[in-house]
CSV table of C-alpha atoms in Angstrom, one decimal:
chain,number,residue,atom,x,y,z
A,1,MET,CA,-93.2,-2.0,16.8
A,2,THR,CA,-91.6,-4.7,14.4
A,3,LYS,CA,-88.5,-4.0,11.8
A,4,LEU,CA,-89.5,-4.8,8.4
A,5,LYS,CA,-86.9,-7.4,7.0
A,6,ILE,CA,-84.5,-7.2,4.2
A,7,VAL,CA,-83.2,-10.1,2.7
A,8,ALA,CA,-80.7,-10.9,-0.7
A,9,VAL,CA,-77.9,-12.3,-1.9
A,10,THR,CA,-74.9,-11.5,-3.7
A,11,ALA,CA,-72.8,-13.1,-6.6
A,12,CYS,CA,-70.8,-11.7,-8.9
A,13,PRO,CA,-68.4,-13.5,-11.8
A,14,THR,CA,-65.3,-13.6,-9.6
A,15,GLY,CA,-66.7,-13.8,-6.3
A,16,ILE,CA,-64.7,-11.1,-4.6
A,17,ALA,CA,-64.7,-7.4,-5.1
A,18,HIS,CA,-68.5,-7.0,-6.8
A,19,THR,CA,-70.1,-9.3,-4.2
A,20,PHE,CA,-69.3,-8.0,-1.4
A,21,MET,CA,-69.1,-4.0,-2.4
A,22,ALA,CA,-73.4,-4.9,-2.9
A,23,ALA,CA,-73.2,-6.9,0.4
A,24,ASN,CA,-72.3,-4.0,2.1
A,25,LYS,CA,-74.1,-1.5,0.5
A,26,ILE,CA,-76.9,-3.1,1.5
A,27,VAL,CA,-76.1,-3.6,5.0
A,28,THR,CA,-75.5,-0.7,5.4
A,29,TRP,CA,-78.4,1.2,3.4
A,30,ALA,CA,-80.8,-0.9,5.9
A,31,LYS,CA,-78.7,0.0,9.2
A,32,GLU,CA,-79.3,3.1,8.2
A,33,ASN,CA,-82.9,3.4,7.6
A,34,GLY,CA,-84.2,0.8,10.3
A,35,PHE,CA,-84.6,-2.5,9.2
A,36,ASP,CA,-83.4,-5.8,9.9
A,37,VAL,CA,-81.1,-7.1,7.1
A,38,LYS,CA,-79.7,-10.5,6.0
A,39,VAL,CA,-77.3,-11.2,3.2
A,40,GLU,CA,-76.4,-14.3,1.3
A,41,THR,CA,-73.0,-14.1,-0.1
A,42,GLN,CA,-72.0,-16.6,-3.1
A,43,GLY,CA,-68.0,-15.3,-3.6
A,44,SER,CA,-65.0,-17.0,-4.2
A,45,ASP,CA,-64.9,-18.2,-0.8
A,46,GLY,CA,-68.0,-20.1,-0.8
A,47,VAL,CA,-71.5,-19.4,0.7
A,48,LYS,CA,-71.6,-17.2,3.7
A,49,ASN,CA,-74.7,-16.2,6.0
A,50,LYS,CA,-76.9,-18.3,4.0
A,51,LEU,CA,-80.6,-17.7,4.0
A,52,SER,CA,-83.3,-20.4,5.3
A,53,ARG,CA,-86.5,-21.2,3.6
A,54,GLN,CA,-87.2,-19.0,6.6
A,55,ASP,CA,-86.1,-16.5,6.3
A,56,ILE,CA,-86.6,-15.8,3.2
A,57,ALA,CA,-90.0,-16.8,4.1
A,58,SER,CA,-90.9,-14.1,6.1
A,59,ALA,CA,-88.9,-11.2,4.4
A,60,ASP,CA,-90.1,-8.1,3.3
A,61,ALA,CA,-88.2,-7.7,1.0
A,62,VAL,CA,-86.0,-10.3,-1.3
A,63,ILE,CA,-83.0,-8.6,-3.6
A,64,LEU,CA,-81.2,-11.0,-5.3
A,65,ALA,CA,-77.6,-9.1,-6.8
A,66,THR,CA,-76.2,-11.6,-9.0
A,67,ASP,CA,-74.1,-11.5,-12.6
A,68,VAL,CA,-73.9,-15.3,-12.4
A,69,PRO,CA,-75.7,-18.5,-11.5
A,70,ILE,CA,-76.3,-18.9,-8.1
A,71,GLN,CA,-76.5,-22.0,-5.2
A,72,ASP,CA,-80.2,-23.1,-4.4
A,73,ALA,CA,-81.9,-20.7,-6.9
A,74,GLU,CA,-85.7,-23.4,-6.3
A,75,ARG,CA,-85.4,-21.2,-3.2
A,76,PHE,CA,-87.2,-17.9,-4.3
A,77,ALA,CA,-88.9,-19.7,-6.9
A,78,ASN,CA,-92.4,-18.7,-6.0
A,79,THR,CA,-91.5,-15.8,-3.8
A,80,LEU,CA,-91.8,-12.1,-5.2
A,81,HIS,CA,-88.0,-10.6,-5.7
A,82,LEU,CA,-85.9,-8.1,-7.4
A,83,LYS,CA,-83.4,-9.5,-9.9
A,84,ILE,CA,-81.0,-6.8,-10.4
A,85,ARG,CA,-76.7,-6.8,-11.8
A,86,THR,CA,-74.2,-6.2,-8.8
A,87,GLN,CA,-73.0,-3.8,-10.4
A,88,GLU,CA,-76.3,-1.0,-10.6
A,89,LEU,CA,-76.8,-2.1,-7.2
A,90,ILE,CA,-73.5,-0.5,-5.9
A,91,LYS,CA,-74.5,2.2,-8.3
A,92,ASN,CA,-78.3,3.2,-6.8
A,93,THR,CA,-78.4,1.2,-3.5
A,94,GLU,CA,-81.4,3.4,-2.3
A,95,ARG,CA,-83.6,3.4,-5.9
A,96,TYR,CA,-83.6,-0.5,-6.2
A,97,ILE,CA,-84.1,-1.8,-2.4
A,98,ARG,CA,-87.1,1.1,-2.7
A,99,GLN,CA,-88.1,-1.3,-5.6
A,100,ALA,CA,-87.8,-3.8,-4.2
A,101,LEU,CA,-89.9,-2.8,-0.3
A,102,ALA,CA,-92.7,-1.0,-3.5
A,103,LEU,CA,-92.8,-5.3,-5.2
A,104,SER,CA,-93.4,-6.9,-2.2
A,105,LYS,CA,-96.8,-5.1,-1.4
A,106,GLY,CA,-97.9,-5.8,-4.8
A,107,SER,CA,-96.3,-2.7,-6.6
A,108,THR,CA,-97.1,-2.8,-10.4
A,109,GLN,CA,-93.7,-0.2,-11.7
A,110,ILE,CA,-91.1,-2.6,-11.4
A,111,THR,CA,-90.0,-3.3,-14.4
A,112,ASP,CA,-86.2,-1.6,-14.7
A,113,GLU,CA,-83.4,-5.4,-14.5
A,114,PRO,CA,-85.8,-8.4,-13.7
A,115,GLU,CA,-84.3,-11.5,-16.3
A,116,GLU,CA,-87.3,-11.2,-19.2
A,117,HIS,CA,-86.0,-6.8,-19.4
A,118,ARG,CA,-83.0,-7.4,-19.6
A,119,SER,CA,-81.3,-6.2,-23.2
A,120,ALA,CA,-79.3,-9.2,-25.8
A,121,TRP,CA,-76.4,-7.0,-24.9
A,122,GLN,CA,-76.7,-8.0,-21.2
A,123,ILE,CA,-78.4,-11.6,-21.2
A,124,PHE,CA,-75.3,-12.3,-23.9
A,125,ILE,CA,-72.6,-10.6,-21.5
A,126,GLY,CA,-74.2,-12.1,-18.4
A,127,HIS,CA,-73.8,-15.7,-20.2
A,128,ILE,CA,-70.4,-15.0,-21.0
A,129,MET,CA,-69.0,-14.1,-17.3
A,130,ALA,CA,-70.9,-16.3,-15.4
A,131,ALA,CA,-69.2,-19.5,-17.8
A,132,ILE,CA,-65.8,-17.6,-17.1
A,133,SER,CA,-66.8,-17.6,-13.3
A,134,TYR,CA,-66.1,-21.5,-14.2
A,135,MET,CA,-63.2,-21.2,-15.8
A,136,LEU,CA,-61.5,-18.7,-13.2
A,137,PRO,CA,-60.6,-21.7,-10.7
A,138,VAL,CA,-58.9,-24.2,-13.8
A,139,VAL,CA,-57.1,-21.2,-14.9
A,140,VAL,CA,-55.9,-20.4,-11.2
A,141,LEU,CA,-55.2,-23.7,-10.3
A,142,GLY,CA,-52.9,-24.9,-13.1
A,143,GLY,CA,-51.5,-22.3,-12.6
A,144,LEU,CA,-50.6,-22.2,-8.4
A,145,LEU,CA,-49.8,-26.3,-9.8
A,146,MET,CA,-47.4,-25.3,-11.7
A,147,ALA,CA,-46.2,-21.8,-10.1
A,148,VAL,CA,-44.9,-24.3,-6.9
A,149,ALA,CA,-42.8,-27.1,-9.1
A,150,LYS,CA,-40.9,-24.1,-11.0
A,151,ILE,CA,-40.4,-22.1,-8.1
A,152,THR,CA,-39.3,-25.6,-6.1
A,153,GLY,CA,-36.6,-26.5,-9.5
A,154,GLN,CA,-35.2,-23.1,-8.8
A,155,PHE,CA,-33.7,-24.9,-5.2
A,156,ILE,CA,-33.2,-28.3,-6.1
A,157,PRO,CA,-33.6,-31.7,-9.8
A,158,ILE,CA,-37.3,-31.8,-10.2
A,159,ALA,CA,-37.5,-34.5,-12.9
A,160,GLY,CA,-38.1,-37.8,-11.4
A,161,THR,CA,-39.9,-36.1,-8.5
A,162,PRO,CA,-43.7,-35.6,-7.3
A,163,PHE,CA,-43.0,-31.5,-8.4
A,164,GLU,CA,-42.5,-33.2,-12.0
A,165,VAL,CA,-45.9,-34.0,-11.7
A,166,LEU,CA,-47.2,-31.2,-10.4
A,167,ASP,CA,-45.7,-29.3,-14.0
A,168,LYS,CA,-46.9,-31.7,-16.1
A,169,LEU,CA,-50.2,-32.0,-14.0
A,170,GLY,CA,-51.1,-27.5,-13.9
A,171,PHE,CA,-50.1,-27.2,-18.1
A,172,MET,CA,-52.6,-29.8,-18.1
A,173,VAL,CA,-55.0,-28.0,-16.0
A,174,ILE,CA,-54.5,-25.4,-17.7
A,175,LYS,CA,-55.0,-27.2,-21.0
A,176,PHE,CA,-59.2,-27.4,-20.2
A,177,MET,CA,-60.3,-23.9,-19.3
A,178,TYR,CA,-61.7,-23.9,-22.7
A,179,PRO,CA,-63.1,-26.8,-22.9
A,180,VAL,CA,-65.0,-26.0,-18.8
A,181,PHE,CA,-65.6,-22.2,-19.9
A,182,ALA,CA,-68.3,-23.7,-23.3
A,183,MET,CA,-70.2,-26.4,-21.0
A,184,TYR,CA,-70.6,-23.5,-18.3
A,185,LEU,CA,-72.2,-21.3,-21.2
A,186,ALA,CA,-74.3,-23.7,-22.9
A,187,PHE,CA,-74.7,-24.6,-18.5
A,188,SER,CA,-76.1,-21.3,-18.3
A,189,ILE,CA,-78.2,-20.8,-21.2
A,190,ALA,CA,-80.1,-24.3,-21.1
A,191,GLY,CA,-78.9,-26.3,-17.7
A,192,LYS,CA,-77.6,-29.5,-17.5
A,193,PRO,CA,-78.6,-31.6,-20.7
A,194,ALA,CA,-76.6,-29.1,-22.5
A,195,LEU,CA,-73.2,-29.3,-19.8
A,196,ILE,CA,-71.8,-32.2,-21.7
A,197,PRO,CA,-72.7,-31.7,-25.2
A,198,GLY,CA,-70.6,-28.0,-24.0
A,199,LEU,CA,-68.0,-30.2,-23.0
A,200,ILE,CA,-67.5,-31.2,-25.8
A,201,GLY,CA,-67.4,-28.3,-28.2
A,202,GLY,CA,-64.5,-26.8,-25.6
A,203,ILE,CA,-62.4,-29.8,-26.1
A,204,MET,CA,-62.8,-29.5,-30.0
A,205,SER,CA,-62.3,-26.1,-29.8
A,206,ASP,CA,-58.4,-25.9,-28.2
A,207,GLU,CA,-55.6,-27.9,-28.0
A,208,VAL,CA,-56.4,-30.8,-26.4
A,209,TYR,CA,-58.2,-31.6,-29.7
A,210,LYS,CA,-55.0,-31.2,-31.5
A,211,ARG,CA,-53.5,-33.4,-29.6
A,212,PHE,CA,-56.0,-36.2,-28.7
A,213,PHE,CA,-56.3,-36.7,-32.8
A,214,ASN,CA,-53.0,-35.4,-33.8
A,215,LEU,CA,-53.9,-32.9,-36.0
A,216,GLU,CA,-50.7,-31.0,-37.9
A,217,GLY,CA,-50.6,-28.1,-38.7
A,218,PHE,CA,-54.7,-27.6,-37.4
A,219,MET,CA,-55.0,-24.0,-35.7
A,220,PRO,CA,-58.1,-24.8,-32.3
A,221,SER,CA,-60.8,-21.6,-33.0
A,222,GLY,CA,-60.1,-21.3,-29.1
A,223,PHE,CA,-61.9,-18.8,-27.3
A,224,PHE,CA,-64.1,-17.0,-29.7
A,225,GLY,CA,-65.8,-21.0,-30.9
A,226,ALA,CA,-66.2,-21.3,-27.8
A,227,ILE,CA,-68.0,-19.0,-27.3
A,228,ALA,CA,-70.0,-20.1,-30.3
A,229,ILE,CA,-70.2,-23.3,-29.3
A,230,GLY,CA,-71.2,-22.6,-25.8
A,231,PHE,CA,-73.7,-20.5,-27.2
A,232,PHE,CA,-75.0,-23.1,-30.5
A,233,VAL,CA,-75.0,-26.1,-27.2
A,234,GLY,CA,-77.0,-23.8,-25.0
A,235,HIS,CA,-79.7,-22.7,-27.5
A,236,LEU,CA,-79.6,-26.3,-29.8
A,237,VAL,CA,-81.0,-27.9,-26.8
A,238,GLN,CA,-83.0,-25.1,-25.8
A,239,TRP,CA,-84.9,-25.4,-28.8
A,240,LEU,CA,-84.6,-28.9,-28.6
A,241,ASN,CA,-87.0,-29.7,-25.5
A,242,ASP,CA,-89.3,-26.6,-26.5
A,243,THR,CA,-89.7,-28.4,-29.4
A,244,ILE,CA,-90.0,-32.3,-29.3
A,245,LYS,CA,-93.0,-33.5,-27.1
A,246,VAL,CA,-94.0,-36.6,-25.7
A,247,ARG,CA,-95.6,-38.2,-23.6
A,248,GLN,CA,-94.3,-37.5,-19.5
A,249,GLN,CA,-94.3,-41.5,-19.6
A,250,ILE,CA,-90.6,-41.3,-22.0
A,251,THR,CA,-89.6,-37.9,-20.8
A,252,THR,CA,-86.1,-39.9,-20.1
A,253,ILE,CA,-86.0,-41.3,-23.2
A,254,LYS,CA,-85.9,-37.9,-24.9
A,255,THR,CA,-83.4,-36.3,-22.1
A,256,MET,CA,-81.3,-38.9,-21.8
A,257,LEU,CA,-81.0,-40.4,-25.2
A,258,ILE,CA,-82.9,-37.8,-28.2
A,259,VAL,CA,-81.4,-34.3,-26.7
A,260,PRO,CA,-77.4,-35.7,-26.4
A,261,LEU,CA,-77.8,-37.5,-29.5
A,262,CYS,CA,-78.6,-34.5,-31.3
A,263,THR,CA,-77.4,-32.7,-30.1
A,264,GLY,CA,-73.8,-34.6,-30.0
A,265,ILE,CA,-74.3,-35.3,-34.1
A,266,THR,CA,-75.0,-31.9,-34.7
A,267,LEU,CA,-72.4,-29.8,-33.3
A,268,VAL,CA,-70.0,-32.2,-34.0
A,269,ILE,CA,-70.9,-30.9,-37.5
A,270,VAL,CA,-70.8,-27.0,-36.7
A,271,MET,CA,-67.8,-27.2,-35.0
A,272,GLN,CA,-65.5,-29.3,-37.6
A,273,TYR,CA,-67.0,-27.8,-40.6
A,274,LEU,CA,-67.8,-24.5,-39.3
A,275,ILE,CA,-67.0,-22.7,-35.6
A,276,ASN,CA,-63.3,-24.1,-36.1
A,277,PRO,CA,-62.3,-23.5,-39.8
A,278,ILE,CA,-63.3,-20.0,-39.6
A,279,PHE,CA,-62.0,-19.1,-36.3
A,280,GLY,CA,-59.0,-21.0,-36.7
A,281,ALA,CA,-57.6,-18.8,-39.4
A,282,LEU,CA,-59.0,-15.7,-37.8
A,283,ASN,CA,-56.3,-16.9,-34.8
A,284,GLN,CA,-53.8,-17.7,-37.9
A,285,ALA,CA,-53.9,-14.6,-38.9
A,286,MET,CA,-53.4,-12.8,-35.9
A,287,VAL,CA,-50.6,-15.3,-35.0
A,288,ALA,CA,-49.1,-14.8,-38.7
A,289,PHE,CA,-49.3,-10.6,-38.0
A,290,PHE,CA,-47.9,-9.9,-34.6
A,291,THR,CA,-45.0,-13.1,-35.6
A,292,SER,CA,-43.6,-11.6,-38.5
A,293,ALA,CA,-43.3,-7.8,-37.5
A,294,GLY,CA,-41.6,-9.2,-34.5
A,295,GLU,CA,-40.1,-7.3,-31.5
A,296,SER,CA,-42.7,-4.4,-32.5
A,297,GLY,CA,-45.3,-6.6,-33.5
A,298,ARG,CA,-44.5,-8.5,-29.5
A,299,SER,CA,-45.2,-4.9,-28.1
A,300,PHE,CA,-48.0,-4.0,-29.9
A,301,TYR,CA,-49.9,-7.3,-29.0
A,302,SER,CA,-48.7,-6.5,-25.2
A,303,LEU,CA,-50.3,-2.8,-25.1
A,304,MET,CA,-53.6,-4.3,-26.2
A,305,ILE,CA,-53.5,-7.3,-24.2
A,306,ALA,CA,-52.6,-4.0,-21.8
A,307,ALA,CA,-55.2,-1.7,-22.2
A,308,GLY,CA,-58.4,-4.8,-22.4
A,309,THR,CA,-57.4,-5.8,-18.7
A,310,ALA,CA,-57.4,-2.9,-17.8
A,311,PHE,CA,-60.0,-1.3,-19.3
A,312,ASP,CA,-63.2,-3.0,-16.9
A,313,LEU,CA,-61.1,-4.5,-14.0
A,314,GLY,CA,-62.7,-8.0,-14.0
A,315,GLY,CA,-65.1,-6.9,-16.5
A,316,PRO,CA,-65.9,-9.5,-19.6
A,317,ILE,CA,-63.3,-7.2,-22.0
A,318,ASN,CA,-60.8,-7.7,-19.1
A,319,LYS,CA,-61.5,-11.4,-19.0
A,320,ALA,CA,-61.8,-11.2,-22.8
A,321,ALA,CA,-58.9,-9.6,-23.1
A,322,GLY,CA,-57.0,-12.3,-20.5
A,323,SER,CA,-58.7,-15.3,-22.5
A,324,VAL,CA,-57.6,-15.0,-25.7
A,325,ALA,CA,-53.6,-14.3,-24.3
A,326,LEU,CA,-53.9,-17.6,-22.4
A,327,GLY,CA,-54.4,-18.7,-25.1
A,328,LEU,CA,-51.8,-17.6,-27.1
A,329,ASN,CA,-49.2,-18.1,-24.6
A,330,GLY,CA,-45.7,-20.0,-26.4
A,331,VAL,CA,-47.6,-20.1,-29.6
A,332,SER,CA,-44.5,-18.6,-30.5
A,333,ASP,CA,-42.0,-15.7,-29.0
A,334,THR,CA,-43.8,-13.5,-29.2
A,335,PHE,CA,-46.9,-14.4,-27.3
A,336,ASP,CA,-47.1,-15.1,-23.0
A,337,LEU,CA,-48.4,-13.3,-20.3
A,338,THR,CA,-46.1,-10.2,-19.1
A,339,ALA,CA,-48.9,-7.9,-20.5
A,340,ARG,CA,-51.5,-9.7,-19.1
A,341,GLU,CA,-50.7,-10.3,-15.4
A,342,LEU,CA,-49.4,-6.9,-15.1
A,343,ALA,CA,-51.8,-5.4,-16.0
A,344,ILE,CA,-53.7,-7.2,-13.6
A,345,VAL,CA,-52.3,-5.5,-10.3
A,346,ILE,CA,-51.3,-2.0,-11.5
A,347,PRO,CA,-54.1,0.1,-12.1
A,348,SER,CA,-54.9,-1.9,-7.9
A,349,ILE,CA,-51.5,-1.1,-6.7
A,350,GLY,CA,-51.9,2.6,-8.5
A,351,VAL,CA,-54.7,3.7,-6.4
A,352,GLY,CA,-53.1,2.5,-3.3
A,353,ILE,CA,-50.1,4.6,-4.4
A,354,ALA,CA,-53.0,7.3,-4.5
A,355,ALA,CA,-53.7,7.0,-1.0
A,356,LEU,CA,-50.3,6.9,0.4
A,357,LEU,CA,-49.1,10.1,-1.5
A,358,ASN,CA,-52.5,12.4,-0.9
A,359,ASN,CA,-52.7,15.7,0.1
A,360,ARG,CA,-48.4,15.1,0.1
A,361,PHE,CA,-45.3,16.4,-2.2
A,362,GLY,CA,-47.7,19.0,-3.0
A,363,LEU,CA,-50.0,16.5,-5.2
A,364,PRO,CA,-53.7,17.8,-4.6
A,365,ASP,CA,-55.6,16.6,-1.6
A,366,VAL,CA,-59.1,13.6,-3.4
A,367,PHE,CA,-59.0,11.3,-0.8
A,368,ASN,CA,-61.7,10.9,1.9
A,369,ASN,CA,-61.1,9.3,5.1
A,370,GLU,CA,-63.1,6.4,4.3
A,371,GLU,CA,-60.9,6.5,0.1
A,372,LYS,CA,-57.7,6.3,1.6
A,373,THR,CA,-58.6,3.1,3.4
A,374,ILE,CA,-60.7,1.7,0.5
A,375,GLY,CA,-57.4,3.2,-1.4
A,376,SER,CA,-54.5,0.9,1.3
A,377,THR,CA,-57.2,-2.4,0.4
A,378,SER,CA,-56.7,-2.2,-2.9
A,379,LEU,CA,-52.6,-1.9,-2.7
A,380,LEU,CA,-52.7,-5.0,-0.6
A,381,LEU,CA,-55.1,-6.9,-3.4
A,382,GLY,CA,-52.9,-5.8,-6.3
A,383,PHE,CA,-49.7,-7.5,-4.8
A,384,ILE,CA,-52.2,-10.4,-4.7
A,385,GLY,CA,-53.5,-10.8,-7.7
A,386,ILE,CA,-56.7,-9.0,-7.4
A,387,SER,CA,-58.0,-5.9,-10.1
A,388,GLU,CA,-61.0,-5.6,-8.8
A,389,GLY,CA,-59.5,-2.6,-5.5
A,390,ALA,CA,-59.8,0.1,-8.2
A,391,ILE,CA,-63.7,-0.6,-9.0
A,392,PRO,CA,-64.9,1.9,-6.2
A,393,PHE,CA,-63.2,4.5,-7.7
A,394,ILE,CA,-63.9,3.8,-11.2
A,395,LEU,CA,-67.7,3.6,-10.1
A,396,LYS,CA,-67.9,6.9,-9.1
A,397,ASN,CA,-65.2,8.9,-11.3
A,398,PRO,CA,-65.3,7.2,-15.0
A,399,ARG,CA,-62.9,9.4,-16.2
A,400,LEU,CA,-60.2,6.9,-14.3
A,401,ILE,CA,-60.8,3.9,-16.7
A,402,PRO,CA,-58.0,5.6,-19.8
A,403,VAL,CA,-56.0,6.9,-16.6
A,404,PHE,CA,-56.1,3.2,-15.9
A,405,MET,CA,-55.6,1.5,-19.1
A,406,VAL,CA,-52.3,3.9,-20.1
A,407,GLY,CA,-50.8,3.0,-16.9
A,408,ALA,CA,-51.3,-0.4,-17.8
A,409,MET,CA,-50.1,-0.3,-21.2
A,410,SER,CA,-46.9,2.3,-19.5
A,411,GLY,CA,-46.3,-1.0,-18.1
A,412,ALA,CA,-46.7,-3.4,-20.6
A,413,PHE,CA,-44.9,-0.8,-23.0
A,414,ILE,CA,-41.9,-0.6,-20.6
A,415,ALA,CA,-41.3,-4.4,-20.1
A,416,THR,CA,-41.4,-5.2,-23.4
A,417,THR,CA,-38.0,-2.9,-24.0
A,418,LEU,CA,-36.9,-4.7,-20.9
A,419,GLY,CA,-37.4,-7.6,-22.5
A,420,VAL,CA,-39.2,-9.7,-19.5
A,421,LYS,CA,-41.5,-12.8,-20.2
A,422,GLN,CA,-43.5,-14.1,-17.6
A,423,SER,CA,-45.3,-17.2,-19.2
A,424,LEU,CA,-47.6,-18.7,-16.0
A,425,PRO,CA,-51.3,-17.1,-15.6
A,426,LEU,CA,-49.8,-15.9,-11.7
A,427,PRO,CA,-50.6,-12.2,-11.2
A,428,ALA,CA,-49.9,-11.9,-7.3
A,429,VAL,CA,-45.5,-11.0,-6.1
A,430,TRP,CA,-45.8,-15.4,-5.7
A,431,GLY,CA,-45.4,-15.1,-9.8
A,432,TRP,CA,-43.2,-12.1,-10.2
A,433,PRO,CA,-40.0,-14.2,-9.6
A,434,LEU,CA,-41.2,-16.5,-12.1
A,435,ALA,CA,-40.7,-14.5,-14.1
A,436,THR,CA,-37.3,-13.6,-17.4
A,437,ASN,CA,-35.9,-10.5,-15.8
A,438,VAL,CA,-37.3,-9.5,-11.9
A,439,THR,CA,-36.1,-6.3,-11.6
A,440,GLY,CA,-37.4,-5.4,-15.0
A,441,TYR,CA,-41.0,-7.3,-13.9
A,442,LEU,CA,-40.8,-4.6,-10.5
A,443,VAL,CA,-39.5,-1.8,-12.3
A,444,SER,CA,-42.3,-2.2,-14.6
A,445,VAL,CA,-45.0,-2.3,-12.2
A,446,PHE,CA,-43.7,0.3,-10.3
A,447,ALA,CA,-44.0,2.5,-13.6
A,448,GLY,CA,-46.8,1.9,-13.9
A,449,SER,CA,-48.7,2.3,-10.9
A,450,LEU,CA,-46.7,5.3,-10.4
A,451,VAL,CA,-49.0,6.7,-13.8
A,452,CYS,CA,-52.5,5.7,-12.3
A,453,ALA,CA,-51.2,6.9,-9.3
A,454,LEU,CA,-51.3,10.0,-10.7
A,455,GLY,CA,-54.1,9.4,-13.5
A,456,VAL,CA,-55.8,9.2,-9.9
A,457,LEU,CA,-54.7,12.5,-7.7
A,458,PHE,CA,-54.9,15.3,-10.5
A,459,PHE,CA,-58.0,13.2,-12.3
A,460,SER,CA,-60.3,13.2,-8.8
A,461,PRO,CA,-62.1,16.0,-7.6
A,462,LYS,CA,-60.8,18.0,-5.4
A,463,LEU,CA,-62.0,17.5,-1.4
A,464,ALA,CA,-63.4,21.4,-1.2
A,465,THR,CA,-62.2,21.2,3.0
A,466,ASN,CA,-59.8,19.1,5.2
A,467,SER,CA,-62.9,18.5,7.2
A,468,GLY,CA,-64.1,15.2,8.5
A,469,LYS,CA,-60.8,13.4,7.9
């Protein structure tokens, strides 16, 4: 008897945790239930196990577990498929796979997660996370270039060498994070026609615009300005394309001349007289407030960034906190990336420490064999600067979210108390030596992680028996 076949694509904003967790869930369920399965992952390492058109055509169920626009999406244009967010599929794997199987048979009961039935909030966050997935490589590469230069500079003079070029280039690359973000936010809404208008709006929201026009006293609208202009441009382009009707013979004039011209003029006016003044003033007020409070202001700011970063481990709140921290980094002595970098690694390392301490030294027994393995992997991920290693534990036990927040805030508080400062966006081990007080930085990482580890052990359900371990 021929086995039924399931095919799927998984993709999340960072291309790390949810992408592969969703893929593993689908593969495991399919094999356990006697299905053939092939899952394409569009992760941080590119497209793997790519589905051919023949794979898609021969499948009995097609699933797109995606949080961002995927490559070659046109392959699925004429195929019945279930579109679902990665996190929802991870939580309810069997439910959604069976829905996809029913959908292929023409069932009319599949109404849960197609795009048109998503809430306005889900659509809003989906566009933002898609844009952030394109922004992250800009920040990472820029930070790595600067790190190579600065680490080298600790051993030899780099003035006049290619390492000095790396340092300056890395700084410049990071300054394009908001333009890239706004560009792909607009693209997520309206496609290619919105790319360049979004880029222009993003440039006007950031330091690049201030430097090019030599605008003294100008406070960029930053991350929130980039969000505003990205949505404005995306929906404006979408509206213009739908509203302006022309004969097919002159469609090129519409898409290459009329829509870009109308969008460009409008976005410049909106940025200049609405978005930049409003969000720039808010940023200025925030900077003035925290700076005037001195060390207390730095501590409070650090606690806020740490809490936001640890709240959803790579989700929208995490990314918003990171984007704000990156935008304010270096504006004054109050603003750096210490709390952000600590909060990225502390939950993952904490889970790893919890796995090591589980059922030892009189501590509770809460991990089975599989969770111990996940915990060990999480420890490694934490050391290389990836926060998503702890996600399986908050999916299973949401009570750990405040535990991770408290752990991250503890580490951030200790760091500010010890005068630790880190200004490069490198949370991994290769970025730690660049902190002003390396010993204090390591103490902060360990202390915050230990708080998380103890929280995991005491707030997770205890195992009933020791069997199966």
